[in-house]
XYZ file of C-alpha atoms in Angstrom:
786
model
C -49.500 -26.943 63.294
C -48.999 -30.331 61.685
C -50.496 -32.099 64.690
C -53.484 -29.760 64.622
C -53.816 -30.719 60.949
C -53.849 -34.394 61.938
C -56.543 -33.676 64.518
C -58.686 -31.855 61.931
C -58.263 -34.665 59.374
C -59.199 -37.193 62.066
C -62.712 -35.734 62.219
C -63.454 -37.457 58.931
C -62.912 -40.849 60.596
C -66.351 -40.904 62.191
C -67.200 -44.623 62.657
C -70.575 -44.084 61.011
C -69.193 -42.311 57.940
C -68.230 -43.505 54.472
C -65.005 -45.485 54.769
C -63.992 -44.821 51.168
C -63.951 -41.060 51.879
C -61.559 -41.280 54.794
C -58.358 -39.241 54.081
C -55.795 -41.972 54.725
C -53.230 -40.564 52.297
C -53.528 -37.097 53.861
C -53.094 -38.441 57.384
C -50.115 -40.597 56.432
C -48.577 -37.615 54.631
C -48.997 -35.384 57.694
C -47.542 -38.098 59.919
C -44.613 -38.441 57.511
C -43.963 -34.698 57.732
C -44.082 -34.891 61.534
C -41.660 -37.809 61.432
C -39.212 -35.823 59.264
C -39.204 -32.924 61.731
C -38.887 -35.450 64.547
C -35.697 -36.884 63.015
C -34.239 -33.408 62.464
C -35.005 -32.516 66.070
C -33.308 -35.696 67.254
C -30.192 -34.769 65.276
C -30.095 -31.367 67.004
C -30.508 -32.941 70.434
C -27.871 -35.612 69.883
C -25.264 -33.140 68.599
C -26.043 -30.320 71.036
C -23.153 -28.625 72.881
C -22.478 -29.811 76.395
C -23.410 -27.841 79.472
C -25.982 -28.198 82.235
C -27.723 -24.965 81.335
C -28.131 -25.923 77.669
C -29.246 -29.444 78.578
C -31.853 -28.095 81.017
C -33.207 -25.614 78.468
C -33.472 -28.300 75.787
C -35.210 -30.713 78.107
C -37.772 -28.075 79.069
C -38.490 -27.446 75.382
C -38.886 -31.165 74.768
C -41.303 -31.521 77.672
C -43.378 -28.419 76.823
C -43.886 -29.426 73.205
C -44.530 -33.051 74.184
C -47.476 -31.779 76.226
C -48.683 -29.427 73.462
C -48.587 -32.151 70.814
C -50.653 -34.437 73.021
C -53.151 -31.712 73.810
C -53.617 -31.103 70.075
C -54.678 -34.748 69.634
C -56.375 -35.408 72.953
C -59.969 -34.640 71.957
C -59.616 -35.748 68.318
C -61.585 -38.595 66.760
C -59.612 -41.884 66.886
C -58.186 -42.631 63.449
C -59.413 -45.961 62.093
C -58.946 -48.089 65.234
C -61.938 -49.364 67.236
C -60.178 -50.873 70.254
C -61.068 -47.852 72.366
C -64.753 -48.797 72.284
C -63.991 -52.234 73.679
C -62.053 -50.551 76.520
C -65.019 -48.337 77.393
C -67.412 -51.277 77.355
C -65.134 -53.419 79.546
C -64.981 -50.560 82.041
C -68.790 -50.418 82.199
C -68.957 -54.186 82.701
C -66.450 -53.978 85.554
C -68.349 -51.141 87.244
C -71.453 -53.363 87.140
C -69.513 -55.906 89.231
C -69.174 -58.455 86.419
C -65.932 -60.080 85.321
C -65.158 -58.609 81.851
C -63.734 -61.963 80.689
C -66.983 -63.751 81.428
C -69.073 -62.902 78.368
C -68.419 -61.934 74.765
C -70.420 -59.025 73.258
C -72.244 -61.523 71.038
C -73.690 -63.151 74.156
C -74.948 -59.760 75.335
C -76.597 -59.292 71.936
C -78.345 -62.624 72.441
C -79.437 -61.597 75.942
C -80.926 -58.362 74.576
C -82.993 -60.485 72.213
C -84.227 -62.540 75.178
C -82.234 -65.665 74.318
C -80.241 -66.051 77.558
C -81.390 -66.730 81.123
C -78.041 -65.783 82.766
C -78.546 -63.070 85.462
C -75.291 -61.261 84.636
C -76.234 -61.065 80.966
C -79.612 -59.669 81.925
C -77.815 -57.071 84.019
C -75.675 -56.036 81.041
C -78.751 -55.867 78.806
C -80.338 -53.550 81.390
C -77.209 -51.361 81.288
C -77.682 -50.913 77.548
C -81.311 -49.999 78.043
C -80.350 -47.186 80.425
C -77.944 -45.253 78.176
C -78.063 -44.643 74.402
C -74.455 -43.463 74.618
C -73.310 -46.821 76.017
C -75.344 -48.503 73.262
C -73.455 -46.447 70.686
C -70.152 -47.530 72.232
C -71.263 -51.166 72.440
C -72.323 -51.228 68.777
C -68.806 -50.263 67.644
C -67.032 -53.193 69.319
C -65.084 -55.313 66.842
C -64.763 -59.132 66.931
C -67.936 -59.497 68.927
C -67.790 -63.276 69.337
C -64.495 -63.069 71.236
C -64.348 -62.055 74.915
C -61.876 -59.412 76.005
C -58.168 -60.224 75.911
C -56.828 -57.349 78.013
C -55.093 -58.123 81.355
C -56.558 -57.129 84.755
C -54.585 -53.944 85.463
C -55.682 -52.466 82.154
C -59.229 -53.553 82.964
C -58.919 -51.701 86.282
C -58.002 -48.504 84.390
C -61.011 -49.076 82.120
C -63.175 -49.422 85.213
C -61.726 -46.231 86.725
C -62.580 -44.300 83.566
C -66.126 -45.693 83.614
C -66.494 -44.924 87.326
C -65.627 -41.230 86.918
C -67.632 -40.799 83.696
C -71.454 -40.633 83.752
C -73.218 -43.278 81.660
C -75.100 -40.641 79.711
C -72.050 -38.506 78.956
C -71.584 -37.990 75.187
C -69.464 -40.634 73.517
C -66.799 -38.035 72.654
C -66.566 -37.027 76.323
C -66.189 -40.661 77.409
C -63.436 -41.099 74.826
C -61.700 -37.927 75.998
C -61.763 -38.832 79.691
C -60.338 -42.263 79.025
C -57.606 -40.869 76.740
C -56.817 -38.305 79.444
C -56.024 -41.149 81.869
C -53.766 -42.762 79.277
C -51.985 -39.457 78.648
C -51.096 -39.305 82.336
C -49.318 -42.666 81.958
C -47.755 -41.440 78.718
C -46.319 -38.228 80.203
C -45.065 -40.093 83.273
C -43.231 -42.344 80.810
C -41.500 -39.256 79.372
C -40.299 -38.322 82.861
C -39.157 -41.880 83.557
C -37.172 -41.970 80.315
C -35.532 -38.708 81.357
C -34.505 -40.339 84.623
C -33.315 -43.450 82.782
C -31.065 -41.310 80.585
C -29.687 -39.494 83.619
C -28.864 -42.871 85.199
C -26.427 -43.333 82.304
C -25.228 -39.702 82.245
C -26.985 -39.096 78.945
C -28.498 -35.691 78.024
C -32.109 -35.702 79.297
C -33.300 -33.997 76.095
C -32.783 -37.309 74.296
C -36.115 -38.288 75.820
C -37.388 -36.607 72.637
C -36.890 -40.012 70.979
C -40.059 -41.082 72.762
C -41.745 -37.802 73.705
C -42.090 -36.466 70.143
C -42.324 -39.797 68.315
C -45.238 -39.561 65.827
C -46.109 -43.218 66.405
C -46.480 -42.645 70.152
C -48.540 -39.490 69.650
C -50.880 -41.063 67.128
C -51.400 -44.335 68.997
C -51.755 -42.936 72.517
C -52.979 -39.325 72.278
C -55.252 -39.917 69.278
C -56.203 -43.589 69.205
C -55.930 -44.236 72.949
C -54.304 -47.668 72.935
C -53.951 -49.196 76.383
C -50.271 -50.061 75.746
C -49.404 -46.709 77.355
C -50.074 -48.316 80.763
C -47.652 -51.213 80.349
C -45.052 -49.002 78.647
C -45.114 -46.675 81.664
C -44.732 -49.509 84.182
C -41.944 -51.151 82.179
C -40.076 -47.845 81.929
C -40.458 -47.442 85.692
C -38.976 -50.907 86.224
C -35.903 -50.100 84.128
C -35.495 -46.730 85.826
C -35.448 -48.427 89.239
C -33.067 -51.189 88.126
C -30.559 -48.758 86.628
C -30.474 -46.251 89.492
C -26.962 -45.617 90.806
C -26.188 -47.035 94.241
C -26.375 -43.511 95.608
C -28.563 -40.982 93.863
C -27.973 -37.381 94.965
C -26.466 -38.580 98.211
C -29.423 -40.807 99.124
C -28.616 -44.493 99.392
C -31.094 -46.816 97.692
C -30.385 -50.370 98.904
C -30.256 -52.947 96.140
C -32.687 -55.247 97.937
C -35.385 -52.555 97.997
C -34.642 -51.608 94.425
C -34.933 -55.163 93.148
C -38.097 -55.751 95.177
C -39.778 -52.662 93.744
C -38.634 -53.568 90.228
C -40.096 -57.062 90.670
C -43.484 -55.637 91.646
C -43.358 -53.245 88.669
C -42.524 -56.139 86.351
C -45.510 -58.135 87.593
C -47.734 -55.063 87.302
C -46.583 -54.413 83.725
C -47.536 -57.998 82.814
C -50.941 -57.321 84.354
C -51.272 -54.337 82.013
C -50.068 -56.069 78.840
C -48.551 -59.529 78.569
C -45.533 -58.601 76.445
C -43.071 -58.000 79.385
C -43.090 -61.786 79.930
C -40.544 -62.011 77.106
C -38.053 -60.124 79.309
C -37.953 -62.996 81.830
C -34.685 -64.653 80.639
C -32.754 -61.381 80.644
C -34.220 -60.080 83.917
C -33.750 -63.339 85.799
C -30.160 -63.687 84.560
C -29.498 -60.078 85.559
C -30.889 -60.735 89.046
C -28.965 -64.011 89.305
C -25.755 -62.152 88.600
C -26.577 -59.555 91.265
C -28.264 -61.539 94.015
C -27.884 -65.237 93.175
C -30.439 -67.313 95.064
C -32.682 -64.332 95.827
C -33.608 -64.517 92.125
C -36.130 -67.199 93.056
C -37.803 -64.775 95.444
C -37.961 -62.107 92.715
C -39.612 -64.519 90.304
C -42.045 -65.731 92.962
C -42.974 -62.141 93.839
C -43.709 -61.245 90.216
C -45.755 -64.431 89.829
C -47.771 -63.660 92.956
C -48.489 -60.144 91.686
C -49.830 -61.571 88.422
C -51.937 -64.247 90.144
C -53.321 -61.715 92.594
C -54.295 -59.396 89.740
C -56.493 -62.064 88.143
C -57.852 -63.315 91.473
C -59.049 -59.848 92.519
C -61.403 -59.529 89.573
C -65.062 -59.801 90.553
C -66.753 -63.187 90.170
C -63.629 -64.853 88.773
C -64.496 -67.924 86.732
C -62.529 -70.856 85.390
C -65.163 -72.551 83.214
C -64.680 -72.656 79.465
C -67.227 -71.494 76.937
C -69.201 -73.960 74.863
C -71.593 -71.825 72.867
C -71.476 -68.068 72.308
C -75.242 -67.949 71.860
C -75.879 -69.170 75.423
C -75.097 -67.733 78.798
C -72.135 -70.056 79.328
C -69.160 -68.174 80.791
C -65.718 -67.909 79.261
C -62.397 -68.472 80.992
C -60.107 -65.535 81.705
C -57.809 -66.561 78.851
C -60.249 -67.753 76.195
C -60.027 -64.452 74.309
C -56.243 -64.578 74.428
C -56.381 -68.129 73.096
C -58.445 -66.973 70.122
C -55.934 -64.184 69.524
C -52.983 -66.592 69.458
C -54.786 -69.206 67.349
C -56.263 -67.017 64.647
C -55.173 -63.386 64.451
C -52.704 -62.407 61.756
C -52.200 -58.815 60.626
C -49.493 -56.708 59.017
C -46.808 -59.382 59.492
C -43.750 -60.129 57.373
C -41.433 -62.767 58.824
C -44.336 -64.780 60.231
C -46.147 -64.593 56.901
C -43.134 -65.854 54.952
C -43.039 -69.017 57.073
C -46.794 -69.494 57.233
C -47.405 -69.046 53.507
C -44.802 -71.733 52.790
C -46.223 -74.296 55.206
C -50.011 -74.104 54.955
C -51.925 -76.298 52.532
C -52.340 -74.827 49.067
C -55.853 -73.953 48.001
C -57.222 -75.556 44.806
C -56.835 -72.309 42.908
C -53.490 -71.530 44.562
C -52.161 -69.751 41.483
C -54.631 -66.945 42.151
C -54.303 -66.736 45.917
C -50.714 -67.592 46.773
C -48.325 -64.671 47.447
C -45.211 -64.333 45.316
C -42.919 -65.491 48.140
C -44.796 -68.787 48.530
C -42.304 -71.145 46.864
C -42.654 -74.523 48.612
C -44.398 -77.157 46.498
C -47.803 -78.534 47.375
C -46.433 -82.051 47.914
C -43.839 -80.790 50.387
C -46.523 -78.874 52.249
C -48.727 -81.938 52.523
C -45.844 -83.914 54.010
C -45.109 -81.121 56.483
C -48.747 -80.879 57.542
C -49.034 -84.632 58.020
C -45.922 -84.515 60.206
C -47.381 -81.607 62.202
C -50.648 -83.467 62.792
C -48.730 -86.561 63.886
C -46.615 -84.596 66.359
C -49.731 -82.858 67.727
C -51.537 -86.176 68.184
C -48.509 -87.649 69.976
C -48.642 -84.658 72.329
C -52.354 -85.237 72.904
C -53.424 -82.031 71.133
C -56.481 -81.809 68.907
C -55.527 -79.277 66.236
C -58.006 -78.342 63.483
C -56.587 -79.233 60.080
C -57.074 -75.701 58.788
C -55.038 -74.235 61.673
C -52.194 -76.761 61.767
C -49.736 -74.666 59.772
C -50.669 -71.477 61.627
C -50.093 -73.038 65.058
C -46.882 -74.656 63.812
C -45.620 -71.256 62.689
C -46.618 -69.759 66.043
C -44.653 -72.490 67.816
C -41.666 -71.996 65.523
C -41.417 -68.232 66.000
C -41.997 -68.664 69.744
C -39.055 -71.069 69.829
C -36.912 -68.620 67.870
C -37.880 -65.783 70.197
C -37.098 -67.902 73.254
C -33.727 -68.816 71.751
C -32.926 -65.159 71.051
C -33.870 -64.188 74.599
C -31.799 -67.069 75.961
C -28.761 -66.091 73.890
C -29.026 -62.482 75.008
C -29.326 -63.571 78.627
C -26.377 -65.984 78.416
C -23.909 -63.504 76.954
C -21.139 -62.332 79.258
C -22.338 -59.569 81.539
C -19.978 -56.634 82.142
C -18.958 -55.519 85.619
C -21.676 -52.846 85.525
C -24.552 -54.783 83.935
C -27.139 -51.978 83.843
C -26.589 -50.819 80.278
C -26.372 -54.415 79.063
C -29.723 -55.056 80.755
C -31.366 -52.196 78.864
C -29.878 -53.091 75.490
C -30.666 -56.787 75.733
C -34.196 -56.144 76.931
C -34.698 -53.786 73.997
C -33.564 -56.484 71.559
C -35.984 -58.985 73.128
C -38.836 -56.557 72.503
C -37.579 -55.841 68.982
C -37.688 -59.469 67.959
C -40.992 -60.049 69.701
C -42.435 -57.425 67.360
C -40.737 -58.624 64.182
C -41.629 -62.287 64.777
C -45.259 -61.734 65.781
C -48.190 -62.814 63.654
C -49.878 -59.530 64.556
C -47.544 -56.584 64.007
C -49.864 -53.783 64.961
C -47.839 -50.545 64.754
C -48.586 -49.544 68.345
C -46.816 -52.707 69.514
C -43.559 -51.019 68.523
C -44.080 -48.547 71.368
C -43.126 -51.370 73.751
C -39.438 -50.849 73.082
C -39.420 -47.094 72.428
C -38.592 -46.085 76.043
C -35.260 -47.878 75.594
C -34.464 -46.836 72.040
C -32.399 -43.799 73.074
C -29.892 -46.203 74.643
C -29.798 -48.489 71.599
C -28.799 -47.933 67.992
C -30.466 -44.847 66.528
C -31.244 -46.787 63.341
C -34.109 -48.457 65.221
C -35.857 -45.079 65.308
C -36.722 -45.553 61.634
C -39.032 -48.448 62.493
C -41.503 -46.121 64.211
C -41.773 -44.014 61.046
C -42.189 -46.881 58.599
C -44.710 -48.560 60.918
C -47.135 -45.720 60.150
C -47.386 -47.052 56.581
C -49.756 -49.591 58.105
C -52.590 -47.059 57.739
C -52.173 -47.022 53.964
C -53.472 -50.587 54.046
C -57.011 -49.304 54.516
C -56.626 -46.815 51.678
C -55.627 -49.686 49.360
C -58.528 -51.802 50.653
C -61.163 -49.097 50.109
C -59.812 -47.692 46.843
C -58.938 -50.991 45.128
C -61.378 -53.644 46.364
C -61.035 -55.580 43.089
C -58.030 -56.836 41.113
C -56.941 -53.584 39.484
C -53.336 -53.248 40.703
C -50.143 -54.669 39.090
C -50.165 -58.446 38.971
C -53.944 -58.541 39.151
C -53.838 -57.978 42.916
C -56.570 -56.457 45.003
C -55.678 -53.531 47.221
C -55.473 -55.724 50.309
C -53.185 -58.284 48.635
C -51.001 -55.558 47.131
C -50.386 -54.089 50.563
C -49.894 -57.479 52.281
C -47.562 -58.819 49.589
C -45.721 -55.712 48.347
C -46.011 -52.628 50.555
C -45.375 -54.565 53.740
C -41.858 -55.403 52.518
C -41.124 -51.688 52.522
C -42.830 -51.165 55.872
C -40.777 -53.817 57.673
C -37.956 -54.683 55.303
C -36.456 -51.213 54.813
C -36.013 -50.497 58.541
C -34.369 -53.901 59.007
C -31.982 -53.135 56.154
C -31.238 -49.734 57.706
C -30.447 -51.336 61.058
C -28.203 -53.920 59.390
C -26.407 -51.180 57.455
C -25.974 -49.126 60.632
C -24.462 -52.163 62.356
C -21.975 -52.582 59.501
C -21.086 -48.894 59.531
C -20.689 -48.984 63.303
C -18.246 -51.840 62.881
C -16.351 -49.946 60.219
C -16.312 -46.801 62.346
C -15.513 -48.723 65.516
C -13.167 -46.576 67.557
C -11.079 -48.378 70.138
C -11.240 -47.340 73.746
C -9.031 -44.446 74.714
C -8.068 -45.437 78.217
C -6.148 -43.417 80.772
C -2.895 -45.365 80.694
C 0.446 -45.273 82.373
C 3.412 -44.052 80.334
C 4.365 -46.428 77.524
C 7.016 -48.973 78.532
C 10.550 -48.532 77.392
C 11.509 -50.464 74.231
C 12.099 -54.151 74.668
C 15.630 -55.498 75.007
C 16.890 -58.867 76.259
C 17.271 -57.523 79.783
C 13.602 -56.600 80.321
C 11.960 -59.556 78.541
C 10.755 -62.754 80.159
C 9.968 -65.761 77.971
C 6.896 -67.880 78.744
C 6.853 -71.358 77.179
C 3.791 -73.602 77.705
C 4.943 -77.208 77.431
C 3.257 -80.603 77.398
C 5.440 -83.670 76.881
C 8.226 -81.770 75.105
C 11.333 -83.213 76.809
C 13.003 -83.930 73.462
C 12.481 -80.548 71.783
C 12.748 -78.222 74.794
C 16.599 -78.199 75.099
C 16.966 -76.932 71.535
C 14.411 -74.134 72.161
C 16.127 -72.955 75.375
C 19.522 -73.036 73.680
C 18.299 -70.861 70.789
C 16.719 -68.394 73.178
C 19.970 -68.014 75.108
C 21.842 -67.392 71.868
C 19.346 -64.562 71.233
C 20.383 -63.043 74.590
C 17.203 -64.015 76.475
C 18.123 -65.349 79.924
C 14.799 -65.174 81.742
C 12.943 -68.268 80.589
C 9.866 -69.628 82.329
C 8.569 -73.059 81.288
C 5.016 -73.938 82.326
C 4.645 -77.702 82.613
C 1.004 -78.327 81.691
C 0.727 -81.824 83.142
C 3.487 -83.613 81.216
C 3.918 -87.337 81.683
C 7.586 -87.277 80.600
C 10.642 -85.434 81.931
C 9.736 -81.997 80.543
C 10.033 -80.242 83.923
C 13.342 -81.924 84.828
C 14.864 -81.125 81.439
C 13.811 -77.476 81.702
C 15.386 -77.146 85.147
C 18.532 -78.855 83.947
C 18.942 -76.228 81.234
C 18.465 -73.365 83.690
C 14.805 -72.414 83.043
C 12.353 -71.553 85.777
C 9.627 -74.200 85.950
C 6.020 -73.651 87.017
C 3.672 -76.623 87.226
C 0.110 -76.037 86.020
C -1.920 -79.249 86.014
C -5.094 -77.629 84.692
C -4.930 -78.429 81.000
C -5.215 -75.786 78.330
C -2.821 -73.720 76.217
C -4.323 -70.476 77.502
C -4.276 -71.751 81.074
C -0.560 -72.474 80.828
C 0.171 -69.068 79.273
C -1.895 -67.263 81.891
C -0.217 -69.084 84.779
C 3.181 -68.285 83.311
C 2.348 -64.562 83.386
C 1.530 -64.466 87.091
C 3.946 -63.058 89.691
C 6.421 -61.729 87.143
C 9.582 -59.952 88.319
C 9.054 -56.194 88.684
C 11.622 -55.376 85.977
C 10.037 -57.715 83.397
C 8.366 -55.144 81.176
C 7.820 -57.441 78.195
C 6.544 -61.010 77.780
C 7.576 -63.224 74.864
C 5.435 -66.276 74.140
C 6.802 -69.140 72.072
C 6.191 -72.841 71.552
C 8.234 -75.616 73.121
C 8.293 -77.778 69.969
C 11.062 -75.909 68.128
C 8.836 -74.649 65.307
C 9.217 -70.920 66.110
C 11.770 -68.669 64.421
C 13.755 -67.731 67.532
C 16.562 -66.247 65.415
C 14.244 -63.390 64.403
C 13.184 -62.469 67.907
C 15.507 -59.474 67.614
C 13.187 -58.118 64.896
C 10.249 -58.372 67.302
C 12.234 -56.512 69.962
C 13.219 -53.828 67.465
C 9.581 -53.155 66.512
C 8.903 -51.869 70.034
C 11.097 -48.818 69.432
C 8.323 -47.459 67.157
C 5.672 -47.650 69.872
C 4.252 -51.130 69.246
C 2.994 -52.881 72.384
C 1.982 -56.157 70.733
C 4.299 -57.651 68.109
C 3.069 -60.734 66.241
C 5.221 -63.173 64.347
C 3.467 -63.634 61.015
C 4.433 -67.050 59.687
C 2.551 -67.033 56.408
C 4.376 -63.917 55.206
C 7.910 -65.115 55.847
C 10.203 -67.198 53.700
C 9.320 -70.804 54.288
C 6.411 -69.726 56.450
C 3.903 -72.010 54.702
C 6.076 -75.052 54.288
C 5.540 -76.654 57.680
C 1.986 -75.536 58.382
C -0.491 -78.373 58.020
C -3.556 -78.002 55.821
C -5.870 -77.580 58.868
C -3.526 -74.873 60.194
C -3.487 -72.948 56.919
C -7.241 -73.188 56.443
C -7.977 -72.331 60.076
C -5.638 -69.345 60.060
C -7.149 -67.965 56.864
C -10.709 -68.400 58.166
C -9.919 -66.885 61.565
C -8.134 -63.789 60.266
C -10.893 -63.307 57.670
C -13.521 -63.341 60.428
C -11.511 -60.846 62.476
C -11.345 -58.568 59.462
C -15.074 -58.999 58.736
C -16.299 -58.538 62.290
C -13.710 -56.111 63.628
C -12.264 -54.364 60.580
C -8.720 -55.319 61.658
C -6.210 -56.908 59.272
C -4.082 -59.742 60.622
C -2.096 -62.285 58.688
C -1.696 -65.064 61.231
C -2.511 -66.433 64.682
C 1.075 -67.463 65.327
C 2.284 -68.420 68.809
C 5.460 -66.304 68.633
C 4.413 -62.931 70.016
C 5.783 -60.167 72.218
C 3.559 -57.999 74.442
C 4.270 -55.416 77.105
C 3.393 -56.437 80.642
C 1.296 -53.271 81.024
C -0.717 -54.036 77.881
C -1.191 -57.662 78.940
C -2.791 -56.532 82.195
C -5.149 -54.205 80.308
C -6.385 -56.993 78.004
C -7.920 -58.978 80.897
C -7.482 -62.283 79.092
C -10.199 -64.804 79.895
C -9.694 -67.728 77.526
C -7.826 -70.674 78.976
C -7.754 -72.899 75.914
C -6.916 -72.794 72.225
C -8.609 -69.401 71.836
C -5.830 -67.611 73.763
C -3.997 -66.196 70.736
C -7.081 -65.021 68.869
C -8.581 -63.472 72.003
C -5.376 -61.497 72.518
C -5.598 -60.087 68.994
C -9.296 -59.238 69.231
C -8.899 -57.635 72.651
C -5.983 -55.613 71.260
C -8.373 -54.199 68.632
C -10.969 -53.419 71.301
C -8.524 -51.570 73.527
C -6.704 -49.717 70.737
C -3.370 -51.429 71.388
C -0.619 -50.579 68.846
C -0.012 -53.843 66.953
C 2.760 -54.706 64.485
C 3.309 -57.931 62.524
C 6.810 -59.145 61.690
C 7.508 -61.756 59.017
C 9.013 -64.900 60.531
C 9.767 -68.412 59.373
C 8.124 -71.583 60.589
C 9.950 -74.890 61.081
C 8.913 -78.457 61.525
C 8.773 -79.501 65.179
C 12.113 -80.978 66.227
C 10.585 -83.885 68.169
C 7.367 -85.144 69.731
C 3.796 -85.173 68.443
C 1.529 -82.206 67.739
C -1.435 -81.901 70.101
C -3.810 -80.062 67.778
C -3.174 -79.691 64.077
C -1.962 -83.178 63.343
C -5.223 -84.970 64.060
C -8.881 -84.505 63.233
C -9.778 -85.107 66.878
C -7.510 -82.251 67.877
C -8.195 -79.876 64.986
C -11.986 -79.771 65.090
C -12.407 -78.886 68.792
C -9.600 -76.346 68.533
C -11.231 -74.780 65.469
C -14.573 -74.563 67.241
C -12.996 -72.885 70.254
C -11.041 -70.404 68.124
C -14.062 -69.415 66.030
C -16.310 -69.023 69.070
C -13.604 -66.916 70.693
C -13.726 -64.573 67.703
C -17.526 -64.336 67.604
C -18.126 -63.959 71.351
C -16.307 -60.622 71.771
C -17.968 -59.210 68.639
C -21.337 -60.440 69.938
C -20.891 -58.539 73.173
C -19.458 -55.496 71.383
C -22.974 -54.142 70.835
C -23.151 -53.789 74.615
C -19.885 -51.868 74.765
C -19.946 -49.655 71.667
C -22.173 -47.102 73.386
C -19.746 -46.903 76.296
C -16.728 -46.711 74.014
C -18.172 -43.909 71.905
C -19.048 -41.874 74.992
C -15.594 -42.458 76.457
């Protein structure tokens, strides 16, 4: 009923009517009500009881109502947007055998007035003389001096709609037929999302996140934006890439799958250019799966794109010189105008741009409240921009310098984000990571764009069900965009708070709610997810028996410790520990000989690194060694209290840490870099993981079984912190025991005693903390389902 109400209200958006009488507030209110019911429906779907029968019944309901909602809007008048008329005109141009990129509508206007000798323009003028309905469509085209910017596959769909629709068909019929084609793509997307969810064993009814989304319904079923084509092809690509190796007993070879996905990727770029931003993640994903065949995938996608442009009729490469003449445009001249000049409904881009462009003489009246950089600083920045552009051989108009600089800056940020997402560690099954990282690329493409049209958010909606549900709020707040026109028409003069016109009030105040609130909600959800982070509940073997001297092996990494090592081995033997393994990490003194002399097993590991030595020492352990004790070779560890560490295992602990800072004398022999580094590291672990630790001490006891489950990867100074973070991830029972810390008995410290040693070690330790938390967003979905 609400969607029928939207369709009825849309009738008042006749392009020839009075703009000030359009019911923007009513439409936004109805869309808000639909969005509320949408969120409630999502909650029911997400928390539904398990069972194939229930899941099938829910999915059928989702699909049936998805169709009904679209039918309610299919024949309605497009609300506010005029892009649909450009689509219909481009289709007519293509049917006439003329490249739609060749001429701007303004050139056709000139040809109708007899001011152009070009044959193709005369042909288009004759088309307008044949059909008043096409004239009505042509007259509603916006930005008439700019040629079309839409890629070839979308143009082919425009041409198909024009081919099957008579020229003299009523305008409403031509709109309806074209929107019907888009709805086919839209409903296929619903089915593809269902398949994508099934690839990850998710309830298919969660496709409601896209199928009932008010933003999708308004922008595709009502307004008829072409993005439905690219969204469908992109969803198909992800469905193919995430298919299991065998689906319902039918083998789908990876080579065929990747080849089809490559073609779909190229086709989606031919429908809308935004999938280009997925290149870093997709190519890294393919490199991980097929190595050097990645080059063939990229080449195939590139050939698909080139072929799409080459197949257009009468393809041209010449650039335009005068829109009043018959001179042809290039295929990308419209896109160039879009990138150089269009700015709409943006937040992050606007903040940068308004603080870099030259102030106007009466800047106090025209500058937004968040424009805080002084005029002198802006002049210096603009002079530097012009100088850099001239060095690069670019002629940039002075009034567009700041805009193009901001475009370059946000493009660099977006490329960096995509590169970081692509370079993160990929799990053994990279499919879910592919979907999540691709979604984040599309998210930041939208938030960093100069033109944040609300329908651009539909690009990532097919993947949102596999990402954080907080992102769903963006699609609701994006609909506030249509209040902009209500402010413009109702308050054309400075009558709002601060003396702002309606347009400035929306662009400088309302837009912070439209974009800022969803971002805050996502950030809050991320914090709450961290706080609620539940460790993995793995199917484990029975817990090991409590530690005692007979089932413990000691691993001591050593580098040039011949003087201190005898004292350490002697203290360990007094504690009853007989199995001692010293890992000589490339010593240049007699460390190995001394260790053998005192009865320790010696393993030589010439690859440098504290973690490398520890890892090597844990390989090929005796079958009855159920516990591993790590300690330093410099004599600084409190060996006398090892019995306390062993005793803690009787309560179920599988990782026991010696906490130096809590024990008597624990601080006395820690250097300032050690104390500061420990405090910073444990604070970061608490902030990012919600786990409280007091130290990163080397004296620690871990069960052999738990050590195998941690899958330690670090081979340097990050070994101890990685062990503690991985213990949080896997839900390992951890206990800290207060121990003392002594001055090293001999030798020279390798890390904490020098700046050259401390800084690299600190960098490694901090990156080791951040890296697992960075990849946790990829694993939280798996952990929660497990």
